[in-house]
């Protein structure tokens, strides 16, 4: 019993992170109808920037936890946001209007560039960050106990705040309205005076900042990462986006949490060696039986 | 001349360059300028300044160039997307009629002239030609983006190793069996993904390739996990290419009474591989002329139109998947026997991306282009060892630039047109 509860706690924090990254996939898919293949690598870059930010702050003698975490968040989100903008500019904008295959291949190229560029500049070895927040809350459950580390609690709070702010922006602000209009009908939106190019850039930047938030949280929690982490977590976040219904924001969050929970349970109860196989198989099964996901609208084929 | 000079707005170019420089500072600053060293870091400002200088100079030159009439013409030329197949006149005589036999003769002479090292590099190149041809059927002709192609390659390679370990099957029996197994896996993968298109397909196939690699890594009781397995060498009518043959066999060099050389096995693998590549090239050439090949291309260009015209898209897509997969399986068998050893680390996503880069660079659907690209992308990094670290970066840039500049690859796919026969009913 305590194992299951413990795995649920772990899965919840993992799932909220998947949800954050899934937002990047879902928003880009909603607006230009394609998968941003380089999104997982944007997450990977943010992990490196997090470690660099922490190293820089400690170099300048800043040690207090709230300042370090706030500084790291601001720095990482800013740098990663610029990455999102540059990636859109280089790999996607010149290809606007060409075939989906071309755009996808260009995106794969971008993903290879990011991975190899980070590997060449930072070396292939595993990197790490020091533990900033330790300690845990323990609950007695039956014979054993379940522990909720402060870091996991922090992840949950930070990711729900991030999602809340984003939902507010999309639902209530003018920028959000323009995003939704472009998502619904880009041609019509541009006729009505919305600069759709700018909105698409903005969407890439928003996706990147959410990936950056996830990158900071996961890096602080696990400590270790290398230039390859974006690949697996990217596919899982994509699975989450598809599970929730790609194109739908609440779907991304829901999908992330469901995936995180089921993966943690699978790892805890059946086999942790095959937990990635489980996620990939889940993706295939969802796509076969419910391609529009839990909260998505069915895709209409246009001639 | 002076007229064109006055048209260039240098102020705009300088602003462009400064903006590009600032962006480069933000993007490259943390990753390139600061190198992590444990929890500490080393600053590397000279690398950063170099990159920013290159970016600013490049942006300035590009900005000025695109304002000249030449640059504008260049932009115009490449903003129009050249889609479709180039159709030649019906009586077109290709220069390839002479080049192909000449290439085959040269290729047959290679093993007797080249050193053992060059031979191994060329074998690797040929294996990638095979992989490129296989993926070219799926991506180039049928337009189905398969990012898990390395899975079939792994099935072929592990098929040989597992067949040898558990069933005692050798190279020759596994060659067709591995191709059939890979084709069956192609069909298994093909069925569920038939309902998807484009991007979903890409991600699912990617997942498929990863599942295969993860199973090979984790199923240690059967595949010996990350340690890998031994694969057998090919034999020539039962004669082995070893110094001392195993029980009941005669070594190749003793039978012919020639001195032992470790190069014999590579020469043999090379010749067999060359025959298989030529066979696949021929089959592919025939297939593109047959209704099935034309159906692949029609489906690539417009699936809905094809289905409304009554084309059985399930059969057409499945056939592309299966033929592509079986070619990948063949390549895997050759890879395993060439290395004498397989382990899961040879079958990562990067391999799939490399094969895709071959297809993209060579020209989707173009056979000649794929053959050339396979050699360029696999042999060049071997010969230029000091640039080997940069090859993934180069592949990535190549894929982005090619898609912007020439989305159909360097060598355009061509087909010969059909002419009305004399004496037909008017």
Coordinates of C-alpha atoms in Angstrom, one line a residue, chain A residues 23 27 31 162-181 183 199 202-203 206-207 210 247-250 253:
Chain A
X23 CA 2.1 22.5 -23.4
X27 CA 0.3 24.9 -28.5
X31 CA -1.4 26.8 -34.3
X162 CA 3.0 28.1 -14.3
X163 CA 0.0 26.4 -15.8
X164 CA -2.4 28.8 -14.0
X165 CA -0.6 31.8 -15.3
X166 CA -0.6 30.4 -18.8
X167 CA -4.3 29.6 -18.7
X168 CA -5.0 33.1 -17.5
X169 CA -2.9 34.6 -20.4
X170 CA -4.6 32.4 -23.0
X171 CA -8.1 32.9 -21.7
X172 CA -8.2 36.5 -20.5
X173 CA -5.6 38.7 -22.2
X174 CA -5.5 40.3 -25.7
X175 CA -2.4 38.2 -26.6
X176 CA -4.3 35.1 -25.6
X177 CA -7.3 36.0 -27.7
X178 CA -5.0 36.6 -30.7
X179 CA -3.4 33.3 -30.2
X180 CA -6.7 31.5 -30.1
X181 CA -7.9 33.4 -33.2
X183 CA -5.2 28.8 -33.9
X199 CA 1.8 35.1 -32.9
X202 CA 5.1 34.0 -29.5
X203 CA 3.6 30.5 -29.2
X206 CA 5.6 30.4 -24.6
X207 CA 6.3 26.7 -25.3
X210 CA 7.2 26.2 -20.1
X247 CA -4.2 21.2 -29.4
X248 CA -5.9 21.4 -26.0
X249 CA -4.2 23.1 -23.1
X250 CA -6.1 21.5 -20.2
X253 CA -1.9 19.0 -18.2

